[in-house]
CSV table of C-alpha atoms in Angstrom, one decimal:
chain,number,residue,atom,x,y,z
N,1,MET,CA,-22.8,-2.7,-27.0
N,2,LYS,CA,-20.8,-4.4,-24.2
N,3,LYS,CA,-18.6,-1.3,-24.0
N,4,ARG,CA,-21.7,0.9,-23.8
N,5,TYR,CA,-23.3,-1.1,-21.0
N,6,PHE,CA,-20.1,-1.2,-19.1
N,7,TRP,CA,-19.9,2.6,-19.1
N,8,LEU,CA,-23.6,2.8,-18.1
N,9,PHE,CA,-22.8,0.6,-15.2
N,10,ILE,CA,-19.9,2.7,-14.1
N,11,GLY,CA,-22.0,5.8,-14.5
N,12,TYR,CA,-24.6,4.3,-12.3
N,13,LEU,CA,-22.1,3.5,-9.6
N,14,TRP,CA,-20.6,7.0,-9.9
N,15,SER,CA,-24.0,8.6,-9.4
N,16,SER,CA,-25.2,6.3,-6.6
N,17,LEU,CA,-22.1,6.3,-4.4
N,18,ALA,CA,-22.2,8.1,-1.1
N,19,LEU,CA,-19.7,10.9,-1.4
N,20,ALA,CA,-20.3,12.6,2.0
N,21,GLN,CA,-17.0,12.9,3.9
N,22,GLY,CA,-15.5,14.8,6.8
N,23,PRO,CA,-13.0,17.6,6.6
N,24,TYR,CA,-10.0,15.2,6.4
N,25,GLY,CA,-11.5,13.0,3.6
N,26,VAL,CA,-13.1,9.6,3.5
N,27,GLY,CA,-12.3,7.1,6.3
N,28,THR,CA,-11.0,9.7,8.7
N,29,THR,CA,-12.1,11.3,12.0
N,30,GLU,CA,-11.1,14.4,14.0
N,31,GLU,CA,-8.4,12.2,15.7
N,32,PHE,CA,-7.3,10.3,12.7
N,33,HIS,CA,-6.6,12.6,9.8
N,34,GLY,CA,-5.4,10.1,7.2
N,35,PRO,CA,-5.4,10.4,4.3
N,36,VAL,CA,-7.1,7.1,3.5
N,37,GLY,CA,-6.6,6.0,-0.1
N,38,ILE,CA,-7.0,2.8,-2.1
N,39,GLN,CA,-4.3,0.5,-3.6
N,40,MET,CA,-5.5,0.3,-7.2
N,41,TYR,CA,-4.7,-3.4,-7.3
N,42,SER,CA,-8.0,-3.6,-5.4
N,43,LEU,CA,-9.9,-2.4,-8.5
N,44,ARG,CA,-8.0,-4.5,-10.9
N,45,GLU,CA,-11.0,-6.2,-12.4
N,46,TYR,CA,-12.4,-2.9,-13.5
N,47,CYS,CA,-9.1,-1.6,-14.7
N,48,LYS,CA,-8.5,-4.7,-16.8
N,49,LEU,CA,-11.6,-3.8,-18.7
N,50,ASN,CA,-11.0,-0.1,-18.8
N,51,VAL,CA,-8.4,1.8,-16.8
N,52,GLU,CA,-10.4,5.1,-16.9
N,53,ALA,CA,-13.4,3.3,-15.4
N,54,GLY,CA,-11.3,2.0,-12.5
N,55,LEU,CA,-9.9,5.4,-11.7
N,56,LYS,CA,-13.3,7.0,-12.1
N,57,LEU,CA,-14.7,4.4,-9.6
N,58,ALA,CA,-11.9,5.2,-7.1
N,59,ALA,CA,-12.8,8.9,-7.3
N,60,GLY,CA,-16.5,8.0,-7.0
N,61,LEU,CA,-15.9,6.2,-3.8
N,62,GLY,CA,-14.5,9.4,-2.4
N,63,PHE,CA,-10.8,8.7,-2.6
N,64,GLN,CA,-8.5,11.6,-3.4
N,65,VAL,CA,-5.3,9.5,-2.9
N,66,ILE,CA,-4.4,6.2,-4.6
N,67,GLU,CA,-1.5,3.9,-4.8
N,68,PRO,CA,-1.1,2.8,-8.5
N,69,SER,CA,-0.2,-0.8,-9.3
N,70,THR,CA,0.2,-1.6,-12.9
N,71,THR,CA,-0.9,0.9,-15.6
N,72,PHE,CA,-2.2,-1.9,-17.6
N,73,GLN,CA,-2.2,-1.0,-21.3
N,74,LEU,CA,-1.5,2.7,-20.7
N,75,SER,CA,1.7,4.7,-20.6
N,76,VAL,CA,2.6,6.3,-17.3
N,77,GLU,CA,1.9,9.7,-18.8
N,78,ASP,CA,-1.6,8.7,-20.0
N,79,TYR,CA,-2.4,7.1,-16.7
N,80,LYS,CA,-1.4,10.3,-14.9
N,81,LYS,CA,-3.6,12.4,-17.1
N,82,LEU,CA,-6.6,10.3,-16.1
N,83,MET,CA,-5.6,10.6,-12.5
N,84,ASP,CA,-5.6,14.4,-12.9
N,85,GLN,CA,-8.9,14.3,-14.7
N,86,TYR,CA,-10.6,12.6,-11.7
N,87,GLY,CA,-8.8,14.6,-9.0
N,88,LEU,CA,-6.6,11.7,-7.8
N,89,LYS,CA,-3.1,12.0,-6.4
N,90,ALA,CA,-0.5,9.3,-6.0
N,91,ILE,CA,1.8,9.3,-3.0
N,92,SER,CA,3.6,6.0,-3.5
N,93,ARG,CA,4.1,3.2,-6.0
N,94,ASN,CA,5.8,-0.2,-5.7
N,95,PHE,CA,8.0,-1.6,-8.4
N,96,ASP,CA,9.5,-5.0,-9.2
N,97,TYR,CA,12.5,-5.8,-7.0
N,98,GLY,CA,14.7,-6.6,-9.9
N,99,LYS,CA,14.6,-2.9,-11.0
N,100,PHE,CA,16.4,-2.0,-7.8
N,101,THR,CA,19.3,-4.4,-8.3
N,102,THR,CA,20.9,-2.4,-11.1
N,103,ASP,CA,21.6,1.3,-11.6
N,104,GLU,CA,19.8,1.2,-15.0
N,105,GLY,CA,16.8,-0.2,-13.3
N,106,ILE,CA,16.8,2.4,-10.6
N,107,ASP,CA,17.0,5.1,-13.3
N,108,SER,CA,13.9,3.7,-14.9
N,109,VAL,CA,12.1,3.7,-11.5
N,110,ILE,CA,13.1,7.3,-11.0
N,111,ARG,CA,11.7,8.3,-14.4
N,112,ASP,CA,8.3,6.6,-13.7
N,113,ALA,CA,8.1,7.9,-10.1
N,114,GLN,CA,8.7,11.5,-11.3
N,115,ALA,CA,6.1,11.1,-14.0
N,116,PHE,CA,3.6,10.0,-11.4
N,117,GLY,CA,4.7,12.7,-8.9
N,118,VAL,CA,5.1,10.2,-6.0
N,119,LYS,CA,7.2,10.7,-3.0
N,120,TYR,CA,7.6,7.1,-1.9
N,121,VAL,CA,9.0,4.4,-4.2
N,122,GLY,CA,9.4,0.8,-3.1
N,123,THR,CA,8.9,-2.9,-3.6
N,124,ALA,CA,6.6,-5.5,-2.0
N,125,TRP,CA,8.5,-8.7,-2.8
N,126,PHE,CA,11.9,-10.1,-3.4
N,127,PRO,CA,13.0,-13.6,-4.7
N,128,HIS,CA,13.8,-16.0,-1.9
N,129,GLU,CA,13.9,-19.6,-0.9
N,130,LYS,CA,11.5,-21.0,1.6
N,131,PRO,CA,12.2,-20.4,4.4
N,132,LEU,CA,13.9,-17.1,4.0
N,133,THR,CA,17.5,-17.2,5.3
N,134,GLU,CA,19.7,-14.6,7.0
N,135,GLU,CA,22.2,-14.8,4.1
N,136,ALA,CA,19.5,-13.9,1.6
N,137,MET,CA,18.3,-11.0,3.8
N,138,LYS,CA,21.9,-9.6,4.0
N,139,LYS,CA,21.8,-9.3,0.2
N,140,VAL,CA,18.4,-7.6,0.3
N,141,VAL,CA,19.7,-5.1,2.9
N,142,ALA,CA,22.5,-4.1,0.6
N,143,VAL,CA,20.1,-3.7,-2.4
N,144,PHE,CA,17.7,-1.6,-0.3
N,145,ASN,CA,20.4,0.7,1.1
N,146,HIS,CA,22.0,1.3,-2.3
N,147,ALA,CA,18.6,1.9,-4.0
N,148,GLY,CA,17.5,4.2,-1.2
N,149,GLU,CA,20.6,6.3,-1.4
N,150,ARG,CA,20.3,6.7,-5.2
N,151,LEU,CA,16.6,7.6,-4.9
N,152,ALA,CA,17.2,10.1,-2.2
N,153,LYS,CA,19.4,12.1,-4.5
N,154,GLU,CA,16.3,12.6,-6.7
N,155,GLY,CA,14.0,13.6,-3.8
N,156,LEU,CA,12.4,10.1,-3.5
N,157,PHE,CA,12.3,7.7,-0.5
N,158,PHE,CA,12.5,4.0,-0.6
N,159,THR,CA,9.9,1.8,1.2
N,160,PHE,CA,9.4,-2.0,1.6
N,161,HIS,CA,6.0,-3.6,1.9
N,162,ASN,CA,6.0,-6.9,3.9
N,163,HIS,CA,4.2,-10.0,2.7
N,164,GLY,CA,4.7,-12.4,5.6
N,165,PHE,CA,7.7,-14.5,4.5
N,166,GLU,CA,10.0,-12.0,6.3
N,167,PHE,CA,9.0,-13.1,9.8
N,168,GLU,CA,11.3,-16.1,10.1
N,169,PRO,CA,13.4,-16.3,13.3
N,170,TRP,CA,16.6,-14.3,13.3
N,171,SER,CA,19.4,-16.3,15.0
N,172,GLY,CA,21.5,-13.1,15.3
N,173,GLY,CA,18.8,-11.1,16.9
N,174,LYS,CA,17.4,-10.8,20.4
N,175,GLU,CA,14.8,-13.3,21.7
N,176,GLY,CA,11.7,-13.2,19.6
N,177,GLU,CA,13.2,-11.1,16.8
N,178,THR,CA,12.7,-12.1,13.1
N,179,LEU,CA,14.4,-11.4,9.8
N,180,TYR,CA,12.1,-8.5,9.5
N,181,ASP,CA,13.7,-7.0,12.6
N,182,MET,CA,17.1,-7.6,10.9
N,183,LEU,CA,15.9,-5.7,7.8
N,184,ILE,CA,14.7,-2.8,9.8
N,185,GLN,CA,17.8,-2.6,12.0
N,186,GLN,CA,20.4,-3.0,9.2
N,187,THR,CA,18.9,-0.6,6.6
N,188,ASP,CA,19.8,3.1,6.8
N,189,PRO,CA,16.9,5.1,8.2
N,190,ARG,CA,18.0,8.1,6.1
N,191,TYR,CA,17.1,6.1,2.9
N,192,VAL,CA,14.8,3.2,3.8
N,193,GLY,CA,11.4,3.1,5.4
N,194,PHE,CA,8.5,0.7,5.5
N,195,GLU,CA,5.0,0.2,4.3
N,196,LEU,CA,3.3,-2.0,6.9
N,197,ASP,CA,0.6,-4.4,5.7
N,198,ILE,CA,-1.3,-5.5,8.8
N,199,ARG,CA,-2.7,-8.7,7.2
N,200,TRP,CA,0.8,-10.0,6.5
N,201,ILE,CA,2.3,-9.7,9.9
N,202,LYS,CA,3.0,-13.0,11.5
N,203,ALA,CA,3.4,-14.1,15.1
N,204,PRO,CA,5.3,-13.5,17.3
N,205,THR,CA,5.5,-10.0,15.8
N,206,ASN,CA,2.9,-7.5,17.1
N,207,PRO,CA,2.2,-4.4,15.0
N,208,LEU,CA,1.8,-2.1,18.0
N,209,GLU,CA,5.1,-3.3,19.4
N,210,LEU,CA,6.8,-2.6,16.0
N,211,PHE,CA,5.6,1.1,16.1
N,212,GLN,CA,7.1,1.5,19.6
N,213,LYS,CA,10.3,-0.4,18.8
N,214,TYR,CA,11.1,1.4,15.6
N,215,PRO,CA,9.7,4.9,15.7
N,216,ASN,CA,9.9,7.0,12.6
N,217,ARG,CA,10.6,4.1,10.2
N,218,TRP,CA,7.0,3.8,9.1
N,219,LYS,CA,5.8,5.8,6.1
N,220,LEU,CA,2.8,4.0,4.7
N,221,MET,CA,0.3,1.4,5.7
N,222,HIS,CA,-2.1,-1.1,4.1
N,223,LEU,CA,-5.4,-1.5,5.9
N,224,LYS,CA,-6.2,-5.1,5.2
N,225,CYS,CA,-7.6,-8.2,6.9
N,226,GLU,CA,-8.5,-11.8,6.4
N,227,SER,CA,-11.6,-12.5,4.3
N,228,SER,CA,-14.9,-13.2,5.9
N,229,SER,CA,-17.9,-14.9,4.3
N,230,GLU,CA,-18.7,-11.5,2.8
N,231,GLY,CA,-15.3,-10.5,1.6
N,232,MET,CA,-12.6,-8.3,3.3
N,233,LEU,CA,-14.4,-6.3,6.0
N,234,LEU,CA,-12.3,-4.6,8.7
N,235,GLU,CA,-15.1,-4.7,11.2
N,236,LYS,CA,-15.2,-8.5,10.9
N,237,SER,CA,-11.5,-8.9,11.8
N,238,SER,CA,-10.0,-9.4,15.3
N,239,VAL,CA,-7.6,-6.4,14.8
N,240,ASP,CA,-7.9,-3.5,17.2
N,241,TRP,CA,-8.1,-0.9,14.4
N,242,SER,CA,-8.6,2.0,16.8
N,243,ALA,CA,-5.3,1.3,18.5
N,244,ILE,CA,-3.6,0.6,15.2
N,245,LEU,CA,-4.6,3.9,13.6
N,246,LYS,CA,-3.6,5.9,16.7
N,247,ALA,CA,-0.2,4.2,17.1
N,248,SER,CA,0.6,4.3,13.3
N,249,GLN,CA,-0.2,8.0,13.2
N,250,GLU,CA,2.0,8.7,16.2
N,251,ALA,CA,4.8,6.6,14.6
N,252,GLY,CA,4.9,8.8,11.5
N,253,VAL,CA,2.8,7.0,8.9
N,254,GLU,CA,1.8,9.5,6.3
N,255,ALA,CA,-0.9,7.6,4.3
N,256,TRP,CA,-3.1,4.6,4.7
N,257,PHE,CA,-4.5,2.5,1.9
N,258,LEU,CA,-7.3,0.0,1.8
N,259,GLU,CA,-6.3,-3.0,-0.2
N,260,TYR,CA,-8.2,-6.1,-1.3
N,261,ASP,CA,-6.9,-9.5,-2.3
N,262,ASP,CA,-10.5,-10.7,-2.2
N,263,VAL,CA,-12.5,-8.5,-4.5
N,264,ARG,CA,-16.0,-9.9,-3.7
N,265,ASN,CA,-18.5,-7.1,-3.0
N,266,ILE,CA,-15.6,-4.7,-3.6
N,267,VAL,CA,-17.8,-1.5,-3.9
N,268,PRO,CA,-20.2,-2.1,-1.0
N,269,ASN,CA,-17.4,-3.5,1.2
N,270,THR,CA,-15.2,-0.4,0.5
N,271,MET,CA,-18.1,1.8,1.5
N,272,ARG,CA,-18.6,-0.2,4.7
N,273,ASN,CA,-14.9,-0.1,5.5
N,274,LEU,CA,-14.7,3.6,5.1
N,275,ARG,CA,-17.8,4.1,7.3
N,276,PHE,CA,-16.2,1.7,9.9
N,277,LEU,CA,-13.0,3.7,9.9
N,278,GLU,CA,-15.0,6.9,10.4
N,279,SER,CA,-16.8,5.4,13.4
N,280,LEU,CA,-13.6,4.8,15.3
N,281,ASN,CA,-12.4,7.1,18.1
N,282,GLN,CA,-15.6,9.1,18.1
């Protein structure tokens, strides 16, 4: 009975969601073409119960593009079949850093990435002491450059997603530069790009300045903010989202993903965030 009620609930959500969208898809405008997708980590509570329900919900919210996280209990092939069933496409996926430290691990990433049909393959974390040191970052640079070159031979492109710990001062850089600057400057732009998560940028780094300073290094972006009393709502944050969307599009970002650490009110908040994005630059 619990399973039946769960599917009735998902069916109700599916039928009640507002699917109206502009010519460029949900969350976009005539000036901001997106696409806007969702990082499936955001819908993890649904996927834990039933992966198909989570993917169906993503499609019901109007998304055509997703960024898969774990496949939970499903094989990559079965997960991809469900994506196809609900008209969802994956552009990118992040993997555990350890997989990129050996050629065998990189080979396994390539197999999964090709099964998903993604273009961008990356990681969002690497082991480190606190605070992160320049010596540790040198090792990461070497891993990223090697992995990126290997992936490029298979038509894939490596990306790194920041999580805040990378913004320690860089003694070898210019005034105000951080170890994130070091990572960008010392990785090969032919093989390594970046997925910028706005929430996890730390002072003194400014995202608009990053776009100007390192043009063409940005491939993907997570649209995320701090939690308010209602959950994660872009309109409640202090970020100038209009300027961010414009600058990121000009800097070469190819896809933007809503992502939620705080999953309170996830469905209504996602709809509010999409409508908010659509209201910008009108």
